[in-house]
Structure formats: structure tokens, C-alpha cells
Tab-separated table of C-alpha atoms in Angstrom:
chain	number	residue	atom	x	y	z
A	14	UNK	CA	-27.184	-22.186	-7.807
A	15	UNK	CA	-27.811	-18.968	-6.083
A	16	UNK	CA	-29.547	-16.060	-7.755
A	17	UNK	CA	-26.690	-13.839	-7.400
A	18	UNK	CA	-24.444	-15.892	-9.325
A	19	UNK	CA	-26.726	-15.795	-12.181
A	20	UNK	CA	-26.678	-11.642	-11.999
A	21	UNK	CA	-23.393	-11.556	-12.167
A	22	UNK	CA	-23.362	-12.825	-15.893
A	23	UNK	CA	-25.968	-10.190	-16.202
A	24	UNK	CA	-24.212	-7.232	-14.688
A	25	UNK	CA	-20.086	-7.734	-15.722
A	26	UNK	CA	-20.529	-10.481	-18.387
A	27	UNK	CA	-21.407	-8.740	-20.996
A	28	UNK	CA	-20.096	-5.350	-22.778
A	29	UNK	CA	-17.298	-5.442	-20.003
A	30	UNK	CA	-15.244	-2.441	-20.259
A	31	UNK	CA	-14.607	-0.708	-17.024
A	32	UNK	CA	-14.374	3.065	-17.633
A	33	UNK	CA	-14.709	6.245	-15.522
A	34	UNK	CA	-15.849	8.440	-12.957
A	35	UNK	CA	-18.848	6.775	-10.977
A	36	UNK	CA	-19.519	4.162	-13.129
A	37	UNK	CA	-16.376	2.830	-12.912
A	38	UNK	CA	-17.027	2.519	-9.285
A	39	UNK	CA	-19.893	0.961	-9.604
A	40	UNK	CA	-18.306	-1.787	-12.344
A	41	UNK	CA	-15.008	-1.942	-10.012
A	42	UNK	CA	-17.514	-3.539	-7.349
A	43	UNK	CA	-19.221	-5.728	-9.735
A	44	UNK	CA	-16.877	-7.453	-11.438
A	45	UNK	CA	-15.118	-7.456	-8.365
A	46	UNK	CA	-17.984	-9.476	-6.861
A	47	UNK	CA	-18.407	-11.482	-10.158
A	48	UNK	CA	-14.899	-13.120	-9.970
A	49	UNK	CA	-15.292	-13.824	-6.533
A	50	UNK	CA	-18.134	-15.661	-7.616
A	51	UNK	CA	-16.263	-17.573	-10.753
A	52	UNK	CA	-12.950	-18.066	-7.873
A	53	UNK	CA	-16.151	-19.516	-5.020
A	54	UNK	CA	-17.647	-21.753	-8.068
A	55	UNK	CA	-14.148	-23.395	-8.899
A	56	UNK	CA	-13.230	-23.863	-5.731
A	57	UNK	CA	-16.844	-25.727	-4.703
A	58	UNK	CA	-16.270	-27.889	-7.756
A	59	UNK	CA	-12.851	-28.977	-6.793
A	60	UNK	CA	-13.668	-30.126	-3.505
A	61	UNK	CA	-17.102	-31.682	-4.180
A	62	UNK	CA	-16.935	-32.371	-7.657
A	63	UNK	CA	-20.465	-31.129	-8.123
A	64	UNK	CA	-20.485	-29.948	-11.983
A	65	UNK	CA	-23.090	-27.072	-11.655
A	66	UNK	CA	-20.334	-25.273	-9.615
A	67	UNK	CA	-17.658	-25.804	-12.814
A	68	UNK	CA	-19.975	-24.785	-15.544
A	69	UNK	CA	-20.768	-22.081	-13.593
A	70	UNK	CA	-17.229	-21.004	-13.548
A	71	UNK	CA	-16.706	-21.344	-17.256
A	72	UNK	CA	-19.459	-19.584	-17.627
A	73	UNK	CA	-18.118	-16.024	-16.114
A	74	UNK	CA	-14.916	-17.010	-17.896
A	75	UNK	CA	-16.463	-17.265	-21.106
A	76	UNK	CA	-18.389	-13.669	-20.546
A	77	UNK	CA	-15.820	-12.074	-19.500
A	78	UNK	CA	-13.253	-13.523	-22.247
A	79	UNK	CA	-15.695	-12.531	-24.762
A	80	UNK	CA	-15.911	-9.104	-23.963
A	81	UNK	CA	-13.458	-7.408	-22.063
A	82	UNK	CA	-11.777	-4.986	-23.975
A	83	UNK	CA	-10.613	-2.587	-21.193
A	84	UNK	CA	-9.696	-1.521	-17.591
A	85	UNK	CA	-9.444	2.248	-16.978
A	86	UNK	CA	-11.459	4.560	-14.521
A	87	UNK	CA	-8.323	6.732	-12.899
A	88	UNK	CA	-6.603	5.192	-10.440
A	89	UNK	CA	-8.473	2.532	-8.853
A	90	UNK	CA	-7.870	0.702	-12.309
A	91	UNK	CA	-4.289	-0.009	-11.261
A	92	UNK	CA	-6.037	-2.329	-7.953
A	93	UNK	CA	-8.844	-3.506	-10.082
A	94	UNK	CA	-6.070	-5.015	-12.378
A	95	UNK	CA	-4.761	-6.677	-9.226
A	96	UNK	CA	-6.451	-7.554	-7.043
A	97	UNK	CA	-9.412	-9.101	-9.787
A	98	UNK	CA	-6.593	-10.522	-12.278
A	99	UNK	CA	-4.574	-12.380	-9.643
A	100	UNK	CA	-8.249	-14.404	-8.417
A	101	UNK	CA	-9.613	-14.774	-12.065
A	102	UNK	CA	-6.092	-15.898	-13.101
A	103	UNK	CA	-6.796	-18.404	-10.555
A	104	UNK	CA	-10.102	-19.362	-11.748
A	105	UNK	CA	-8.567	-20.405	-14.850
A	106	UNK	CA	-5.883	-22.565	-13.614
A	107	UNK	CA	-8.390	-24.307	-11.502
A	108	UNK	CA	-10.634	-24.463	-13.894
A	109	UNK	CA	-8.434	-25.993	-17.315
A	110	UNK	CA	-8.620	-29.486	-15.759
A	111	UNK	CA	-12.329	-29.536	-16.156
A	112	UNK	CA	-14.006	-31.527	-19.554
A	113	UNK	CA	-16.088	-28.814	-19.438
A	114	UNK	CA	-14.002	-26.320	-20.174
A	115	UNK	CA	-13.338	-26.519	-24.111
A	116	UNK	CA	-9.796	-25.632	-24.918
A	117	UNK	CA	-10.555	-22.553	-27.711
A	118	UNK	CA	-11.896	-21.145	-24.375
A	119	UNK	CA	-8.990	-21.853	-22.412
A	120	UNK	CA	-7.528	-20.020	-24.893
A	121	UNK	CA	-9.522	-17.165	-25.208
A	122	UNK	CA	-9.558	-16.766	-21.425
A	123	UNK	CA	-5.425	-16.760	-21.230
A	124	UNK	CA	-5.818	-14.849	-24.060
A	125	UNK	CA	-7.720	-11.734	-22.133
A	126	UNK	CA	-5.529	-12.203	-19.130
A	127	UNK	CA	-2.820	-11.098	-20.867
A	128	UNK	CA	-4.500	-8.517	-23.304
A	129	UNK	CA	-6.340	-6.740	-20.618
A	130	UNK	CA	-4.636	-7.979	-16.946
A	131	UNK	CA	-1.083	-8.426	-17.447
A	132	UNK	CA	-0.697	-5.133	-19.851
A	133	UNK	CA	-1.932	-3.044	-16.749
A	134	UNK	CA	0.008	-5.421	-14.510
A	135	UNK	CA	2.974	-4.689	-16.060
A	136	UNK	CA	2.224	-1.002	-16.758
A	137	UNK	CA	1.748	-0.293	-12.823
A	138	UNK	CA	4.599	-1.625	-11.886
A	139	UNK	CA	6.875	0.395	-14.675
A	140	UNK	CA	5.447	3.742	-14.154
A	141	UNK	CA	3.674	3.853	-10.965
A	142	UNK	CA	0.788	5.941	-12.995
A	143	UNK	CA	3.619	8.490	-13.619
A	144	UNK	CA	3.770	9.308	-9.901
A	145	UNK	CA	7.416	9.514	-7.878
A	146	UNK	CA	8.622	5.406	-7.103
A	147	UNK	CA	7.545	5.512	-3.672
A	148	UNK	CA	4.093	6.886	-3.758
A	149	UNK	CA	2.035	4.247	-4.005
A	150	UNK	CA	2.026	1.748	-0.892
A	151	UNK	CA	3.369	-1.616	-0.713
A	152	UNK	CA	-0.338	-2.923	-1.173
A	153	UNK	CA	-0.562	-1.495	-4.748
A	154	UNK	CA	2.403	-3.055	-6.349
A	155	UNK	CA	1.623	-6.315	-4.219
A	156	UNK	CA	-1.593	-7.191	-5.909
A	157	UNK	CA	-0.333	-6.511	-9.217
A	158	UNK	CA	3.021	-8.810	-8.777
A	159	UNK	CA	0.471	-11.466	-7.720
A	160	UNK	CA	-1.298	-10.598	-10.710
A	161	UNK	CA	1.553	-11.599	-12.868
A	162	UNK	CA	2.801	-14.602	-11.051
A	163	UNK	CA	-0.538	-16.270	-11.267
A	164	UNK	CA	-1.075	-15.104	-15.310
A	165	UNK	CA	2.420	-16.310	-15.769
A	166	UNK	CA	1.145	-19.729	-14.430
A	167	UNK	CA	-2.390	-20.094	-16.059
A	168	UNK	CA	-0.712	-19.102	-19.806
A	169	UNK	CA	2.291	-21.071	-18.929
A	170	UNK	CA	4.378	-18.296	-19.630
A	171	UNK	CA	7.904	-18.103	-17.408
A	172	UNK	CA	8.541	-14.717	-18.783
A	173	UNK	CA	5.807	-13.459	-16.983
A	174	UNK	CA	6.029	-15.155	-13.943
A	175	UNK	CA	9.401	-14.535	-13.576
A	176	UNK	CA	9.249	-10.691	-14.010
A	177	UNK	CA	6.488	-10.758	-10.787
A	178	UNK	CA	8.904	-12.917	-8.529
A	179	UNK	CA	11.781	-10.804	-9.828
A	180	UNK	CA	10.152	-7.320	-9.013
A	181	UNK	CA	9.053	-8.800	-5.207
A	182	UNK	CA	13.000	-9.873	-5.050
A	183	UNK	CA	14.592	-7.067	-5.889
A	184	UNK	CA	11.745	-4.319	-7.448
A	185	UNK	CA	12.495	-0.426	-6.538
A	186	UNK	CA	8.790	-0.163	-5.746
A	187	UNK	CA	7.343	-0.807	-1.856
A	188	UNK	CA	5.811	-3.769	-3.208
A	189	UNK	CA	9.577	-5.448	-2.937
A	190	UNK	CA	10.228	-7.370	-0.278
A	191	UNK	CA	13.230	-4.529	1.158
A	192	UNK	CA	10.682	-2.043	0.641
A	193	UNK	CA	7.343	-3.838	1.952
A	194	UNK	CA	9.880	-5.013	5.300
A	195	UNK	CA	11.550	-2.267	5.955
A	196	UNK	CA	12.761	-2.836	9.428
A	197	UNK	CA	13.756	-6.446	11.220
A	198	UNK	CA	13.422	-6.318	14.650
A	199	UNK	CA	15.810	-8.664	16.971
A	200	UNK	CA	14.907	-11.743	16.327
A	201	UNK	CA	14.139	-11.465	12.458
A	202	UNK	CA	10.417	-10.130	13.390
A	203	UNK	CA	9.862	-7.955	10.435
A	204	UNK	CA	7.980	-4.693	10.449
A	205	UNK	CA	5.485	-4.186	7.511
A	206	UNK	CA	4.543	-0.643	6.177
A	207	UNK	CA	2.150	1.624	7.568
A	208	UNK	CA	1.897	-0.793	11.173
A	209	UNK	CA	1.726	2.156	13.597
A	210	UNK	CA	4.792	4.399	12.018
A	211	UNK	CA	4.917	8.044	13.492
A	212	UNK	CA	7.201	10.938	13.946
A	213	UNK	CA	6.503	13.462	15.346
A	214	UNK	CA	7.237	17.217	17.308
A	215	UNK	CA	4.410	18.188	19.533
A	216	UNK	CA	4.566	21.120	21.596
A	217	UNK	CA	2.492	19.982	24.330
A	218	UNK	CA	2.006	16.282	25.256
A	219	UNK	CA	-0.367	14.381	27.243
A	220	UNK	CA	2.094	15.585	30.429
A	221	UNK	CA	2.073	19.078	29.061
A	222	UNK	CA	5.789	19.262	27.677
A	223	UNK	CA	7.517	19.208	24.551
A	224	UNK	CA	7.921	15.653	23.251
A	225	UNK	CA	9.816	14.996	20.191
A	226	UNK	CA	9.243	10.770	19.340
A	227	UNK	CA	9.696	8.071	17.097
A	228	UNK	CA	7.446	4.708	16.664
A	229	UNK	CA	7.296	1.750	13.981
A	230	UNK	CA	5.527	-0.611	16.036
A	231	UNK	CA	2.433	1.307	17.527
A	232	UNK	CA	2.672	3.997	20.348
A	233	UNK	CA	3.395	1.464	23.065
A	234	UNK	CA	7.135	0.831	21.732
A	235	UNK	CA	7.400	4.672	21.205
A	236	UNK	CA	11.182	6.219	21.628
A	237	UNK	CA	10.838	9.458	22.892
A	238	UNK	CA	12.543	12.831	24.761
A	239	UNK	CA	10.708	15.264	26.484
A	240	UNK	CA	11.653	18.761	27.909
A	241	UNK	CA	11.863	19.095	31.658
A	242	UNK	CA	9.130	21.994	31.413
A	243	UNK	CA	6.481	23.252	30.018
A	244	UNK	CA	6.966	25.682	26.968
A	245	UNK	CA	6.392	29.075	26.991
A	246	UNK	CA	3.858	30.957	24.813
A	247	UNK	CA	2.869	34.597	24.250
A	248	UNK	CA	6.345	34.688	22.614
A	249	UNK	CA	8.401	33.554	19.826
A	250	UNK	CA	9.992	30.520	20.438
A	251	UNK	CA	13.157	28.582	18.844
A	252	UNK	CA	12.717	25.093	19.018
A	253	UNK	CA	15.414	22.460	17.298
A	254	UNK	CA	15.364	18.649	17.920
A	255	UNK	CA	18.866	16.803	17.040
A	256	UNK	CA	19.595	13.190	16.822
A	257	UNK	CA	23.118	11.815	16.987
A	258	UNK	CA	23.627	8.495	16.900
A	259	UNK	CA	21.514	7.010	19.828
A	260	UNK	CA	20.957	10.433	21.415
A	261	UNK	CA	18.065	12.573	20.627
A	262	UNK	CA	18.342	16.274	22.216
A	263	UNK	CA	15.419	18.443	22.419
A	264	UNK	CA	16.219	22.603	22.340
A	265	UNK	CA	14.422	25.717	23.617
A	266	UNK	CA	15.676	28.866	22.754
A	267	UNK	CA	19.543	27.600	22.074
A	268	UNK	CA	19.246	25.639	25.378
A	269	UNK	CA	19.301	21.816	25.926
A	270	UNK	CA	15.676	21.189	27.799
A	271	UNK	CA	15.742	17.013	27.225
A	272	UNK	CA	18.289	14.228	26.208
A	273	UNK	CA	17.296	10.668	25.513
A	274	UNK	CA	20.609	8.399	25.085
A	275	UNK	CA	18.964	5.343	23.893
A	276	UNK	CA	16.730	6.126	20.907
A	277	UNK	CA	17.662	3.410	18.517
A	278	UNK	CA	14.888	4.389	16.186
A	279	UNK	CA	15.444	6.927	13.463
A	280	UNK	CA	13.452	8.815	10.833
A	281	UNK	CA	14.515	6.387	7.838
A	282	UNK	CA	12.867	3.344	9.779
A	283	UNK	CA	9.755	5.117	9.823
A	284	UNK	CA	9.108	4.224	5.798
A	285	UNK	CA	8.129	6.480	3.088
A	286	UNK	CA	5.556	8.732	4.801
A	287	UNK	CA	2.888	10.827	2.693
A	288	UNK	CA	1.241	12.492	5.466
A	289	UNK	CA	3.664	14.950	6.492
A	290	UNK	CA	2.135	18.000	8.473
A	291	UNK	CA	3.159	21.716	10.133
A	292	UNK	CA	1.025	22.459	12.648
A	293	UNK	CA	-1.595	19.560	12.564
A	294	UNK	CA	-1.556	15.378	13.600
A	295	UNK	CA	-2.279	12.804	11.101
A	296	UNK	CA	-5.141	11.732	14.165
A	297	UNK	CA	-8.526	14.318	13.349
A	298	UNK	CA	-8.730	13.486	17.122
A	299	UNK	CA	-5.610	15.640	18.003
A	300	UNK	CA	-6.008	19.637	18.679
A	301	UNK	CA	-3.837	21.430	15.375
A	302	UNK	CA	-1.348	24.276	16.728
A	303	UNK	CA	-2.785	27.368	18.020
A	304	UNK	CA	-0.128	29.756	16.885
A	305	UNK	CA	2.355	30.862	14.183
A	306	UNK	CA	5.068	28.827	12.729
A	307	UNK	CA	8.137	31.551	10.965
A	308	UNK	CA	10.497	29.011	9.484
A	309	UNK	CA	11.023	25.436	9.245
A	310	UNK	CA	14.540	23.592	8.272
A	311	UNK	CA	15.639	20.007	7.680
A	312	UNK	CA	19.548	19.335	7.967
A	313	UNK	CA	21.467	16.338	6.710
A	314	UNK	CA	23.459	15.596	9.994
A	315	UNK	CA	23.045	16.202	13.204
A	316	UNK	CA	23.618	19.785	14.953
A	317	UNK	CA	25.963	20.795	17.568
A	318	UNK	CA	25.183	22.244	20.379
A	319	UNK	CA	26.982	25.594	19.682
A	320	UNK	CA	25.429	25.542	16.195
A	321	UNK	CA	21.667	25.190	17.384
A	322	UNK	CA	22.622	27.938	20.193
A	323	UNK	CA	23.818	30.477	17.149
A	324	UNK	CA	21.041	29.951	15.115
A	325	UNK	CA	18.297	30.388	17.465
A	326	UNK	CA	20.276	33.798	18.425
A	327	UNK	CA	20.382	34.460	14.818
């Protein structure tokens, strides 16, 4: 046995309860490491057999069932809960077939997993830590449905199980499968969350024009229009970008400067997006906008052109 699975025992097995600020950073990585010990140990002794590897495992089970009381620390508690209860659920379920393993401490172990795991499972996946229903990413609510399914399996409970399969199904989070997918490609290739989504107004391109543009899929399937020109500065400028159906139509000063007819892409594919930005690039790499900005408006449905032409006049 290596020295480092000894130190885990020594640095998560005992007086387990993961609080805040920088400790809980600290303990995060820990016990983080020390189940991916216990899930390495049980999955050595099922293959080889080799019992030092099993009693081992039980061993970090039997710490940690002992003495975890507790998961907090802000929100990196909601992915500790996860991402560690979904591979020390599966340490258990490995584990129960092993003589070693004494069945009060099966017991005690499925006992924790729901106590501590599945409460703050379950509690994620409610309340989203009291934020808005799409704020955290699909990632989040992922690990934590995992979570469940694989608690629901080691305590034999299809209550629990069932409410993780249920919330991937049909959940209002972005761990859901509609949510997580939100776009199928022809062909029935899906496209995941955050997998090179942009949209974007710049006012001066790599070709030096005005480029309004849409991507899900990285910059090289990018849907774009582009003024004819270069835009004028010194001088207040009216700028308006509409998008009609399959037509995107980029405005300067009332007047039609660019029209793309095929942009099949629209804002909605582009996901839930929390870095939204006047005047600067989600990319630190990209220059941020050397000028004023007076007013800034959103509208439901797409524009005219007489309507854009009245209210940059206005």
C-alpha cells in the first residue's frame, strides 16, 4: 500500500466536517483525493482480488461514516456533494460484496450517504443555492443527479434514484437533458453548453467593419453580417442590428450597411449566457471600446426598416 493512502485516513478520516473559507478549500481537495483513493482501492480489489486493496477501502468508508457530520464552505459545497458523493456512493456498492465489509458498516456508510450526500444532493437541485434556475451550469446539477442515482442504488432506495433520472428527464435546471443539449444539429449531433457559444456586436472586426455574429459550435461555423464600410468615429453614431427570420440586417445611422439572408442561428440557441458585456469581449485578449455608449435597447421582434430609420432620427 502506498503512503498516501495511509494519509488520507489521517487527513479526511477523522473529525470530517467540511466548513468554510480556506479551510474548506483545503478539505474540498482532501477528501476529494481521499475518495479517489477508497473508489482506486475498490476498483484494484475487484479486478485482482488482492484483499489489502478492499480493506483498504472499508477502511476510508468506515472513517468517513464515523464522522462526517457536515458539508458546507459556500458554494463549492454544492460540487463537493457531487462530484465526491456520486464516486464514494460507488465505493460502497463495489465494496458490499466484500466479507470484509461487516454489514452494521454497510449500514452506517448508506447511512451517511444519505444524511450528509443526498440531503445536499437534493437541496441543490431544489433551490439552486437560492440563485435564479438557470445560473448554475449544466455541470453543477449533473454531478449532483449522479449523486443521487448512484445513492439511490448503494441504499437500494428507488425513491431516490428515481428523483435523479427524473430531474435529467425532464428537470427545469441545465443539468436536464433539454437544457444540457440545447441545440441538435442535422443529423441528431447535439450541441452541449458552453462549446464555443458567442454573440456578439463589434464595431471593428479583424477586416475593420462592423460585424454583428452568432456561433454555437466555435468561431469556424460562425453566422455573421458585416457592413460594407468602415464606421465612422469622432461622432455619435446609431447603430441597430435586426434579425428576421433567416435575415440579419446590420444599420448605421437609419441606413441598411449589411444583410445576411441565411443566418439560421439565433440568440436563444446560444444557451443561457452569464457573461454579457457593453463595451468589452468575454476574450481579455480583445481591445474593450474606446468611446461612449448613450443608450442601449433590446426589442421582442424584429424592427422594420422605417422603424430603425425613425428612431435613429429620434
Amino acid at each position: 500500500m502506498t503512503k498516501s493512502c495511509l494519509r488520507c485516513i489521517a487527513d479526511c478520516g477523522a473529525g470530517a466536517v467540511l466548513r468554510n473559507a480556506h479551510a474548506a478549500a483545503r478539505a474540498f481537495g482532501r477528501a476529494g483525493a481521499c475518495v479517489a483513493t477508497a473508489y482506486t482501492c475498490a476498483l484494484h480489489w475487484k479486478g485482482t482480488g488482492d484483499a489489502r486493496y478492499a480493506d483498504k477501502a472499508v477502511q476510508i468508508m468506515n472513517a468517513w461514516s464515523s464522522t462526517l457530520t457536515l458539508i458546507a464552505g459556500g458554494t463549492e459545497a454544492w460540487l463537493a456533494a457531487g462530484i465526491q458523493g456520486y464516486q464514494f456512493a460507488n465505493v460502497g456498492e463495489i465494496m458490499r460484496t466484500y466479507d470484509g465489509l461487516k454489514p452494521a458498516d454497510l449500514l452506517a456508510f448508506q447511512s451517511m450517504m444519505k444524511r450528509v450526500f443526498y440531503r445536499i444532493n437534493h437541496g441543490f437541485l431544489s433551490n439552486h443555492n437560492g440563485t435564479p434556475i438557470s445560473h448554475y451550469w449544466a455541470n453543477w446539477a449533473l454531478c449532483n443527479i449522479a449523486s443521487l442515482i448512484a445513492i439511490g442504488v448503494l441504499c437500494d432506495d428507488k425513491d431516490i434514484f428515481d428523483e435523479g433520472v427524473n430531474y435529467f428527464k425532464a428537470g427545469p435546471g441545465n443539468g436536464a437533458i433539454a437544457q444540457a443539449v440545447y441545440y441538435m444539429h442535422p443529423g441528431k449531433l447535439g450541441q452541449w453548453q458552453e462549446s464555443g457559444r458567442d454573440l456578439m456586436l463589434t464595431l471593428r472586426s479583424k477586416s475593420g467593419l462592423l460585424r454583428f455574429a452568432i456561433a454555437v459550435d466555435g468561431t469556424y461555423a460562425e453566422q455573421f453580417v458585416e457592413s460594407s464600410a468602415a464606421l465612422p468615429i469622432g461622432r455619435w453614431v446609431h447603430l441597430a442590428v435586426t434579425l428576421s427570420g433567416q435575415t440579419a440586417t446590420l444599420y448605421v445611422d437609419g441606413l441598411a450597411v449589411g444583410v445576411n439572408a441565411d443566418m439560421a442561428l439565433t440568440p436563444a440557441q446560444v444557451g443561457p449566457a452569464p457573461t454579457n458585456w457593453i463595451g468589452r469581449s468575454q476574450f481579455v485578449s480583445d481591445p474593450r471600446l474606446h468611446g461612449r455608449v448613450d443608450d442601449f435597447r433590446i426589442w421582442r421582434s424584429a424592427l422594420d426598416d422605417a422603424a430603425v430609420a425613425a428612431l435613429a432620427a429620434a
